[in-house]
Amino acid sequence: MPFEDLEHDLPGLRFSALAVDIDSGETLFSHRPDLVLDTASVGKVFLLHRLLTEVDAGTRSLEDRVTRRPSEWMDNSGLWYLLQADTLSLYDVAALIGAVSDNAATNTLCRVIGLPTVQEHTRALGYEHSGLDDVVRWPLPPGAPRTLSHANADELVRFVTRTAHAADLSAASSDTLQRWLGAGMDLSMVASAFGLDPLAHYYFDRDVWLWNKTGTISTVRADTGLVMSPGRRIAYAVLANWQRGSEVRDRVLATMRSAGDELRRHLL
């Protein structure tokens, strides 16, 4: 994989990348998997995981309804800000986060669950270098975290693998989390190599089945998930950070697609 070459050509660009066959344990590619980077919206997966943990414990129901507050409204990433309904079930709020990385839904669910609870939960699962750092704010006020989330490829691949194996959630909740993420509409990065319908790619299409979560800001591209063929399951994470003002986005996206091409060769 050309991660190292691109980092050499473009000072300030950093990648953390890993892909592993979750059944055999074979590493398919690896580049600085321990490097902790800004992952933008990827850390929202820990919020969804905590919600389902509480559902498994019987302390919360996905049928519970929640009303968004004006302070939680955010546009750009998401769909809820365009909808008239102010009240949704927790299932629908979570589905919006999984499908369109909805910022307003993230802020509302963070208020319901509690950001410190999500952070403690993430650490308790053993993720020491990954987590959700804040709610979604813009502009960032003084004293607020500078990142929405952070992670390295190693821990994200572990999260994906454990989710696929239902290691930390019930089988039903693990399926639910994968279904929410399987509705994700951002296939612009690693997943662009698979040629899937961005609006409907859960279940097999041309012998490829994908669920993933991405993160995007002006200095970040991050993509992690599980891609499957009828005979193989691969967990992957490719994270890229670069300096503000650096014109590297197109080359980063091309490199992330090449990582997807490599995964597709191993799948098919």
PDB file of C-alpha atoms in Angstrom:
ATOM      1  CA  MET A   1       0.000   0.000   0.000  1.00  0.00           C
ATOM      2  CA  PRO A   2       1.294   3.502  -0.864  1.00  0.00           C
ATOM      3  CA  PHE A   3       0.660   5.140   2.529  1.00  0.00           C
ATOM      4  CA  GLU A   4       4.340   5.639   3.323  1.00  0.00           C
ATOM      5  CA  ASP A   5       5.159   7.016  -0.137  1.00  0.00           C
ATOM      6  CA  LEU A   6       2.386   9.585   0.069  1.00  0.00           C
ATOM      7  CA  GLU A   7       3.432  10.654   3.578  1.00  0.00           C
ATOM      8  CA  HIS A   8       6.960  11.163   2.249  1.00  0.00           C
ATOM      9  CA  ASP A   9       5.713  13.253  -0.694  1.00  0.00           C
ATOM     10  CA  LEU A  10       3.340  15.355   1.408  1.00  0.00           C
ATOM     11  CA  PRO A  11       4.842  16.475   4.733  1.00  0.00           C
ATOM     12  CA  GLY A  12       2.215  16.809   7.437  1.00  0.00           C
ATOM     13  CA  LEU A  13       0.083  13.982   6.053  1.00  0.00           C
ATOM     14  CA  ARG A  14      -0.293  10.995   8.387  1.00  0.00           C
ATOM     15  CA  PHE A  15      -2.043   7.674   7.929  1.00  0.00           C
ATOM     16  CA  SER A  16      -3.048   4.928  10.341  1.00  0.00           C
ATOM     17  CA  ALA A  17      -4.312   1.853   8.519  1.00  0.00           C
ATOM     18  CA  LEU A  18      -5.040  -1.805   9.164  1.00  0.00           C
ATOM     19  CA  ALA A  19      -7.049  -4.596   7.546  1.00  0.00           C
ATOM     20  CA  VAL A  20      -7.535  -8.025   9.127  1.00  0.00           C
ATOM     21  CA  ASP A  21      -9.447 -11.175   8.185  1.00  0.00           C
ATOM     22  CA  ILE A  22     -11.564 -11.507  11.324  1.00  0.00           C
ATOM     23  CA  ASP A  23     -11.906 -15.281  11.090  1.00  0.00           C
ATOM     24  CA  SER A  24      -8.333 -16.328  10.246  1.00  0.00           C
ATOM     25  CA  GLY A  25      -6.563 -13.391  11.913  1.00  0.00           C
ATOM     26  CA  GLU A  26      -4.494 -12.732   8.786  1.00  0.00           C
ATOM     27  CA  THR A  27      -3.284  -9.132   8.412  1.00  0.00           C
ATOM     28  CA  LEU A  28      -3.875  -7.938   4.852  1.00  0.00           C
ATOM     29  CA  PHE A  29      -2.226  -4.541   5.194  1.00  0.00           C
ATOM     30  CA  SER A  30      -0.879  -2.448   8.048  1.00  0.00           C
ATOM     31  CA  HIS A  31       0.641   1.014   8.319  1.00  0.00           C
ATOM     32  CA  ARG A  32       1.246   2.698  11.683  1.00  0.00           C
ATOM     33  CA  PRO A  33      -1.833   1.039  13.198  1.00  0.00           C
ATOM     34  CA  ASP A  34      -1.024   2.435  16.669  1.00  0.00           C
ATOM     35  CA  LEU A  35      -0.901   6.079  15.535  1.00  0.00           C
ATOM     36  CA  VAL A  36      -3.718   8.069  17.177  1.00  0.00           C
ATOM     37  CA  LEU A  37      -5.407  10.522  14.824  1.00  0.00           C
ATOM     38  CA  ASP A  38      -8.419  12.818  14.665  1.00  0.00           C
ATOM     39  CA  THR A  39     -11.310  10.728  13.358  1.00  0.00           C
ATOM     40  CA  ALA A  40     -14.100  13.349  13.113  1.00  0.00           C
ATOM     41  CA  SER A  41     -17.445  11.493  13.277  1.00  0.00           C
ATOM     42  CA  VAL A  42     -16.122   7.934  13.570  1.00  0.00           C
ATOM     43  CA  GLY A  43     -16.308   8.089  17.384  1.00  0.00           C
ATOM     44  CA  LYS A  44     -20.099   8.213  17.173  1.00  0.00           C
ATOM     45  CA  VAL A  45     -19.966   4.405  17.037  1.00  0.00           C
ATOM     46  CA  PHE A  46     -19.108   4.372  20.748  1.00  0.00           C
ATOM     47  CA  LEU A  47     -22.270   6.372  21.487  1.00  0.00           C
ATOM     48  CA  LEU A  48     -24.380   3.849  19.567  1.00  0.00           C
ATOM     49  CA  HIS A  49     -22.624   0.986  21.318  1.00  0.00           C
ATOM     50  CA  ARG A  50     -23.377   2.450  24.747  1.00  0.00           C
ATOM     51  CA  LEU A  51     -27.051   2.894  23.854  1.00  0.00           C
ATOM     52  CA  LEU A  52     -27.330  -0.770  22.884  1.00  0.00           C
ATOM     53  CA  THR A  53     -25.460  -1.847  26.016  1.00  0.00           C
ATOM     54  CA  GLU A  54     -28.160  -0.131  28.078  1.00  0.00           C
ATOM     55  CA  VAL A  55     -30.836  -1.803  25.962  1.00  0.00           C
ATOM     56  CA  ASP A  56     -29.229  -5.185  26.664  1.00  0.00           C
ATOM     57  CA  ALA A  57     -29.176  -4.359  30.376  1.00  0.00           C
ATOM     58  CA  GLY A  58     -32.895  -3.527  30.309  1.00  0.00           C
ATOM     59  CA  THR A  59     -32.359   0.045  31.521  1.00  0.00           C
ATOM     60  CA  ARG A  60     -33.427   1.648  28.268  1.00  0.00           C
ATOM     61  CA  SER A  61     -35.706   0.841  25.337  1.00  0.00           C
ATOM     62  CA  LEU A  62     -35.207   1.754  21.697  1.00  0.00           C
ATOM     63  CA  GLU A  63     -38.911   2.622  21.687  1.00  0.00           C
ATOM     64  CA  ASP A  64     -38.338   5.457  24.182  1.00  0.00           C
ATOM     65  CA  ARG A  65     -39.008   8.826  22.584  1.00  0.00           C
ATOM     66  CA  VAL A  66     -36.845  11.898  22.867  1.00  0.00           C
ATOM     67  CA  THR A  67     -37.393  15.506  21.841  1.00  0.00           C
ATOM     68  CA  ARG A  68     -34.500  17.507  20.453  1.00  0.00           C
ATOM     69  CA  ARG A  69     -33.678  20.841  22.044  1.00  0.00           C
ATOM     70  CA  PRO A  70     -32.837  24.038  20.127  1.00  0.00           C
ATOM     71  CA  SER A  71     -29.274  23.929  21.461  1.00  0.00           C
ATOM     72  CA  GLU A  72     -28.816  20.493  19.862  1.00  0.00           C
ATOM     73  CA  TRP A  73     -29.703  21.626  16.359  1.00  0.00           C
ATOM     74  CA  MET A  74     -26.849  21.262  13.874  1.00  0.00           C
ATOM     75  CA  ASP A  75     -26.930  21.325  10.089  1.00  0.00           C
ATOM     76  CA  ASN A  76     -24.430  20.073   7.492  1.00  0.00           C
ATOM     77  CA  SER A  77     -23.985  16.397   8.388  1.00  0.00           C
ATOM     78  CA  GLY A  78     -27.345  14.751   8.835  1.00  0.00           C
ATOM     79  CA  LEU A  79     -31.005  14.871   7.942  1.00  0.00           C
ATOM     80  CA  TRP A  80     -32.955  15.656  11.108  1.00  0.00           C
ATOM     81  CA  TYR A  81     -32.364  19.395  10.700  1.00  0.00           C
ATOM     82  CA  LEU A  82     -34.486  19.194   7.522  1.00  0.00           C
ATOM     83  CA  LEU A  83     -37.324  17.264   9.150  1.00  0.00           C
ATOM     84  CA  GLN A  84     -40.377  18.744  10.842  1.00  0.00           C
ATOM     85  CA  ALA A  85     -40.571  16.126  13.594  1.00  0.00           C
ATOM     86  CA  ASP A  86     -38.955  17.253  16.845  1.00  0.00           C
ATOM     87  CA  THR A  87     -39.607  13.947  18.633  1.00  0.00           C
ATOM     88  CA  LEU A  88     -38.306  10.558  17.521  1.00  0.00           C
ATOM     89  CA  SER A  89     -37.760   7.128  19.031  1.00  0.00           C
ATOM     90  CA  LEU A  90     -34.239   6.354  20.217  1.00  0.00           C
ATOM     91  CA  TYR A  91     -34.105   3.733  17.465  1.00  0.00           C
ATOM     92  CA  ASP A  92     -34.748   6.398  14.835  1.00  0.00           C
ATOM     93  CA  VAL A  93     -32.265   8.824  16.388  1.00  0.00           C
ATOM     94  CA  ALA A  94     -29.591   6.119  16.292  1.00  0.00           C
ATOM     95  CA  ALA A  95     -30.521   5.126  12.740  1.00  0.00           C
ATOM     96  CA  LEU A  96     -29.971   8.733  11.645  1.00  0.00           C
ATOM     97  CA  ILE A  97     -26.508   8.654  13.197  1.00  0.00           C
ATOM     98  CA  GLY A  98     -25.619   5.397  11.489  1.00  0.00           C
ATOM     99  CA  ALA A  99     -27.046   6.315   8.084  1.00  0.00           C
ATOM    100  CA  VAL A 100     -26.089   9.983   7.695  1.00  0.00           C
ATOM    101  CA  SER A 101     -23.856  10.699  10.718  1.00  0.00           C
ATOM    102  CA  ASP A 102     -26.551  13.076  11.926  1.00  0.00           C
ATOM    103  CA  ASN A 103     -25.092  15.824  14.124  1.00  0.00           C
ATOM    104  CA  ALA A 104     -28.356  16.902  15.746  1.00  0.00           C
ATOM    105  CA  ALA A 105     -29.198  13.282  16.547  1.00  0.00           C
ATOM    106  CA  THR A 106     -25.712  12.822  17.995  1.00  0.00           C
ATOM    107  CA  ASN A 107     -26.124  15.813  20.288  1.00  0.00           C
ATOM    108  CA  THR A 108     -29.554  14.691  21.443  1.00  0.00           C
ATOM    109  CA  LEU A 109     -28.444  11.124  22.116  1.00  0.00           C
ATOM    110  CA  CYS A 110     -25.347  12.396  23.940  1.00  0.00           C
ATOM    111  CA  ARG A 111     -27.604  14.374  26.247  1.00  0.00           C
ATOM    112  CA  VAL A 112     -29.792  11.327  26.894  1.00  0.00           C
ATOM    113  CA  ILE A 113     -26.913   8.902  27.511  1.00  0.00           C
ATOM    114  CA  GLY A 114     -24.385  11.373  28.914  1.00  0.00           C
ATOM    115  CA  LEU A 115     -21.034  12.012  27.256  1.00  0.00           C
ATOM    116  CA  PRO A 116     -19.031  11.019  30.385  1.00  0.00           C
ATOM    117  CA  THR A 117     -20.949   7.720  30.452  1.00  0.00           C
ATOM    118  CA  VAL A 118     -20.000   7.061  26.817  1.00  0.00           C
ATOM    119  CA  GLN A 119     -16.360   7.869  27.543  1.00  0.00           C
ATOM    120  CA  GLU A 120     -16.248   5.634  30.623  1.00  0.00           C
ATOM    121  CA  HIS A 121     -17.932   2.854  28.652  1.00  0.00           C
ATOM    122  CA  THR A 122     -15.357   3.141  25.857  1.00  0.00           C
ATOM    123  CA  ARG A 123     -12.463   2.877  28.304  1.00  0.00           C
ATOM    124  CA  ALA A 124     -14.105  -0.057  30.092  1.00  0.00           C
ATOM    125  CA  LEU A 125     -14.217  -1.926  26.784  1.00  0.00           C
ATOM    126  CA  GLY A 126     -10.435  -1.552  26.614  1.00  0.00           C
ATOM    127  CA  TYR A 127     -10.132   1.236  24.056  1.00  0.00           C
ATOM    128  CA  GLU A 128      -7.374   3.363  25.560  1.00  0.00           C
ATOM    129  CA  HIS A 129      -6.568   5.399  22.456  1.00  0.00           C
ATOM    130  CA  SER A 130     -10.015   5.890  20.923  1.00  0.00           C
ATOM    131  CA  GLY A 131     -13.178   7.695  21.960  1.00  0.00           C
ATOM    132  CA  LEU A 132     -15.844  10.313  21.478  1.00  0.00           C
ATOM    133  CA  ASP A 133     -14.441  13.602  22.787  1.00  0.00           C
ATOM    134  CA  ASP A 134     -17.394  15.997  22.654  1.00  0.00           C
ATOM    135  CA  VAL A 135     -20.804  16.778  21.261  1.00  0.00           C
ATOM    136  CA  VAL A 136     -20.905  18.477  17.863  1.00  0.00           C
ATOM    137  CA  ARG A 137     -20.284  22.217  18.176  1.00  0.00           C
ATOM    138  CA  TRP A 138     -19.576  24.974  15.690  1.00  0.00           C
ATOM    139  CA  PRO A 139     -17.859  27.283  16.125  1.00  0.00           C
ATOM    140  CA  LEU A 140     -15.761  25.629  18.820  1.00  0.00           C
ATOM    141  CA  PRO A 141     -15.971  27.673  22.032  1.00  0.00           C
ATOM    142  CA  PRO A 142     -12.866  28.314  24.155  1.00  0.00           C
ATOM    143  CA  GLY A 143     -12.001  25.301  26.279  1.00  0.00           C
ATOM    144  CA  ALA A 144     -13.927  22.784  24.154  1.00  0.00           C
ATOM    145  CA  PRO A 145     -12.059  19.732  22.832  1.00  0.00           C
ATOM    146  CA  ARG A 146     -10.409  20.388  19.487  1.00  0.00           C
ATOM    147  CA  THR A 147     -11.534  17.009  18.116  1.00  0.00           C
ATOM    148  CA  LEU A 148     -14.942  15.341  17.989  1.00  0.00           C
ATOM    149  CA  SER A 149     -13.288  11.933  18.268  1.00  0.00           C
ATOM    150  CA  HIS A 150      -9.909  10.228  18.081  1.00  0.00           C
ATOM    151  CA  ALA A 151      -8.702   6.681  17.414  1.00  0.00           C
ATOM    152  CA  ASN A 152      -6.082   4.520  15.828  1.00  0.00           C
ATOM    153  CA  ALA A 153      -6.601   1.848  13.210  1.00  0.00           C
ATOM    154  CA  ASP A 154      -5.742  -0.990  15.566  1.00  0.00           C
ATOM    155  CA  GLU A 155      -8.515  -0.209  18.049  1.00  0.00           C
ATOM    156  CA  LEU A 156     -11.103   0.501  15.361  1.00  0.00           C
ATOM    157  CA  VAL A 157     -10.411  -2.839  13.697  1.00  0.00           C
ATOM    158  CA  ARG A 158     -10.782  -4.460  17.116  1.00  0.00           C
ATOM    159  CA  PHE A 159     -14.127  -2.665  17.606  1.00  0.00           C
ATOM    160  CA  VAL A 160     -15.375  -3.811  14.201  1.00  0.00           C
ATOM    161  CA  THR A 161     -14.230  -7.378  14.842  1.00  0.00           C
ATOM    162  CA  ARG A 162     -15.858  -7.594  18.258  1.00  0.00           C
ATOM    163  CA  THR A 163     -19.075  -6.117  16.884  1.00  0.00           C
ATOM    164  CA  ALA A 164     -19.142  -8.700  14.097  1.00  0.00           C
ATOM    165  CA  HIS A 165     -18.586 -11.477  16.655  1.00  0.00           C
ATOM    166  CA  ALA A 166     -21.179 -10.025  19.085  1.00  0.00           C
ATOM    167  CA  ALA A 167     -18.448 -10.083  21.721  1.00  0.00           C
ATOM    168  CA  ASP A 168     -19.698  -7.142  23.807  1.00  0.00           C
ATOM    169  CA  LEU A 169     -23.381  -6.946  22.839  1.00  0.00           C
ATOM    170  CA  SER A 170     -26.174  -9.455  22.558  1.00  0.00           C
ATOM    171  CA  ALA A 171     -26.582 -10.995  19.114  1.00  0.00           C
ATOM    172  CA  ALA A 172     -29.704  -8.901  18.538  1.00  0.00           C
ATOM    173  CA  SER A 173     -28.011  -5.647  19.525  1.00  0.00           C
ATOM    174  CA  SER A 174     -24.930  -6.461  17.488  1.00  0.00           C
ATOM    175  CA  ASP A 175     -27.172  -7.036  14.475  1.00  0.00           C
ATOM    176  CA  THR A 176     -28.938  -3.744  15.149  1.00  0.00           C
ATOM    177  CA  LEU A 177     -25.668  -1.799  15.303  1.00  0.00           C
ATOM    178  CA  GLN A 178     -24.467  -3.369  12.068  1.00  0.00           C
ATOM    179  CA  ARG A 179     -27.806  -2.570  10.421  1.00  0.00           C
ATOM    180  CA  TRP A 180     -27.596   1.095  11.414  1.00  0.00           C
ATOM    181  CA  LEU A 181     -24.045   1.331  10.093  1.00  0.00           C
ATOM    182  CA  GLY A 182     -25.007  -0.698   7.032  1.00  0.00           C
ATOM    183  CA  ALA A 183     -27.299   2.174   6.045  1.00  0.00           C
ATOM    184  CA  GLY A 184     -24.301   4.550   5.950  1.00  0.00           C
ATOM    185  CA  MET A 185     -24.450   6.653   2.800  1.00  0.00           C
ATOM    186  CA  ASP A 186     -20.831   7.786   2.634  1.00  0.00           C
ATOM    187  CA  LEU A 187     -18.990   5.452   0.263  1.00  0.00           C
ATOM    188  CA  SER A 188     -16.471   8.086  -0.850  1.00  0.00           C
ATOM    189  CA  MET A 189     -13.349   6.607   0.749  1.00  0.00           C
ATOM    190  CA  VAL A 190     -12.201   2.977   1.113  1.00  0.00           C
ATOM    191  CA  ALA A 191     -15.706   1.787   0.260  1.00  0.00           C
ATOM    192  CA  SER A 192     -15.657   3.573  -3.111  1.00  0.00           C
ATOM    193  CA  ALA A 193     -13.733   0.588  -4.533  1.00  0.00           C
ATOM    194  CA  PHE A 194     -16.663  -1.789  -4.121  1.00  0.00           C
ATOM    195  CA  GLY A 195     -19.010  -0.056  -6.580  1.00  0.00           C
ATOM    196  CA  LEU A 196     -22.034  -0.372  -4.315  1.00  0.00           C
ATOM    197  CA  ASP A 197     -25.287   1.593  -4.325  1.00  0.00           C
ATOM    198  CA  PRO A 198     -24.675   4.297  -1.670  1.00  0.00           C
ATOM    199  CA  LEU A 199     -28.346   4.299  -0.696  1.00  0.00           C
ATOM    200  CA  ALA A 200     -28.880   0.534  -0.504  1.00  0.00           C
ATOM    201  CA  HIS A 201     -25.880  -1.710   0.090  1.00  0.00           C
ATOM    202  CA  TYR A 202     -26.779  -3.784   3.144  1.00  0.00           C
ATOM    203  CA  TYR A 203     -26.841  -7.470   2.170  1.00  0.00           C
ATOM    204  CA  PHE A 204     -24.898  -8.809  -0.779  1.00  0.00           C
ATOM    205  CA  ASP A 205     -24.485  -6.818  -3.972  1.00  0.00           C
ATOM    206  CA  ARG A 206     -22.178  -8.486  -6.506  1.00  0.00           C
ATOM    207  CA  ASP A 207     -21.003 -10.731  -3.666  1.00  0.00           C
ATOM    208  CA  VAL A 208     -19.981  -7.775  -1.461  1.00  0.00           C
ATOM    209  CA  TRP A 209     -21.674  -6.817   1.831  1.00  0.00           C
ATOM    210  CA  LEU A 210     -20.520  -3.705   3.692  1.00  0.00           C
ATOM    211  CA  TRP A 211     -21.146  -1.752   6.843  1.00  0.00           C
ATOM    212  CA  ASN A 212     -18.945   1.167   7.815  1.00  0.00           C
ATOM    213  CA  LYS A 213     -18.599   4.522   9.584  1.00  0.00           C
ATOM    214  CA  THR A 214     -16.761   7.491   8.154  1.00  0.00           C
ATOM    215  CA  GLY A 215     -15.487  10.797   9.462  1.00  0.00           C
ATOM    216  CA  THR A 216     -14.986  13.943   7.416  1.00  0.00           C
ATOM    217  CA  ILE A 217     -13.758  17.448   8.156  1.00  0.00           C
ATOM    218  CA  SER A 218     -11.433  19.713   6.181  1.00  0.00           C
ATOM    219  CA  THR A 219      -8.296  17.993   7.534  1.00  0.00           C
ATOM    220  CA  VAL A 220      -9.596  14.447   8.083  1.00  0.00           C
ATOM    221  CA  ARG A 221     -10.789  11.463   6.118  1.00  0.00           C
ATOM    222  CA  ALA A 222     -11.510   8.306   8.104  1.00  0.00           C
ATOM    223  CA  ASP A 223     -13.271   5.082   7.136  1.00  0.00           C
ATOM    224  CA  THR A 224     -13.694   1.916   9.213  1.00  0.00           C
ATOM    225  CA  GLY A 225     -15.965  -1.063   8.837  1.00  0.00           C
ATOM    226  CA  LEU A 226     -16.524  -4.656   7.809  1.00  0.00           C
ATOM    227  CA  VAL A 227     -16.571  -5.816   4.186  1.00  0.00           C
ATOM    228  CA  MET A 228     -17.645  -9.368   3.380  1.00  0.00           C
ATOM    229  CA  SER A 229     -17.898 -11.858   0.557  1.00  0.00           C
ATOM    230  CA  PRO A 230     -19.710 -15.203   0.883  1.00  0.00           C
ATOM    231  CA  GLY A 231     -16.426 -16.720   2.063  1.00  0.00           C
ATOM    232  CA  ARG A 232     -14.504 -13.981   3.878  1.00  0.00           C
ATOM    233  CA  ARG A 233     -14.944 -11.134   6.380  1.00  0.00           C
ATOM    234  CA  ILE A 234     -12.420  -8.296   6.581  1.00  0.00           C
ATOM    235  CA  ALA A 235     -12.344  -5.568   9.233  1.00  0.00           C
ATOM    236  CA  TYR A 236     -10.548  -2.426   8.122  1.00  0.00           C
ATOM    237  CA  ALA A 237      -9.697   1.099   9.196  1.00  0.00           C
ATOM    238  CA  VAL A 238      -7.938   3.755   7.119  1.00  0.00           C
ATOM    239  CA  LEU A 239      -7.450   7.135   8.804  1.00  0.00           C
ATOM    240  CA  ALA A 240      -5.804  10.216   7.289  1.00  0.00           C
ATOM    241  CA  ASN A 241      -4.975  13.616   8.839  1.00  0.00           C
ATOM    242  CA  TRP A 242      -3.233  16.555   7.202  1.00  0.00           C
ATOM    243  CA  GLN A 243      -2.393  20.183   7.863  1.00  0.00           C
ATOM    244  CA  ARG A 244      -5.027  22.861   7.355  1.00  0.00           C
ATOM    245  CA  GLY A 245      -4.642  24.529   3.972  1.00  0.00           C
ATOM    246  CA  SER A 246      -2.747  21.603   2.457  1.00  0.00           C
ATOM    247  CA  GLU A 247      -4.175  20.590  -0.935  1.00  0.00           C
ATOM    248  CA  VAL A 248      -3.967  16.820  -0.472  1.00  0.00           C
ATOM    249  CA  ARG A 249      -7.587  15.687  -0.376  1.00  0.00           C
ATOM    250  CA  ASP A 250      -7.762  14.197  -3.861  1.00  0.00           C
ATOM    251  CA  ARG A 251      -4.568  12.185  -3.378  1.00  0.00           C
ATOM    252  CA  VAL A 252      -5.750  10.982   0.025  1.00  0.00           C
ATOM    253  CA  LEU A 253      -9.064   9.814  -1.420  1.00  0.00           C
ATOM    254  CA  ALA A 254      -7.280   8.066  -4.274  1.00  0.00           C
ATOM    255  CA  THR A 255      -5.064   6.260  -1.774  1.00  0.00           C
ATOM    256  CA  MET A 256      -8.053   5.245   0.334  1.00  0.00           C
ATOM    257  CA  ARG A 257      -9.729   3.856  -2.762  1.00  0.00           C
ATOM    258  CA  SER A 258      -6.575   1.882  -3.544  1.00  0.00           C
ATOM    259  CA  ALA A 259      -6.870   0.366  -0.063  1.00  0.00           C
ATOM    260  CA  GLY A 260     -10.408  -0.654  -0.982  1.00  0.00           C
ATOM    261  CA  ASP A 261      -9.136  -2.128  -4.251  1.00  0.00           C
ATOM    262  CA  GLU A 262      -6.711  -4.229  -2.221  1.00  0.00           C
ATOM    263  CA  LEU A 263      -9.526  -5.453   0.023  1.00  0.00           C
ATOM    264  CA  ARG A 264     -11.650  -6.319  -2.985  1.00  0.00           C
ATOM    265  CA  ARG A 265      -8.832  -8.410  -4.439  1.00  0.00           C
ATOM    266  CA  HIS A 266      -8.713 -10.389  -1.218  1.00  0.00           C
ATOM    267  CA  LEU A 267     -12.490 -10.825  -1.157  1.00  0.00           C
ATOM    268  CA  LEU A 268     -13.297 -11.945  -4.662  1.00  0.00           C
TER     269      LEU A 268
END
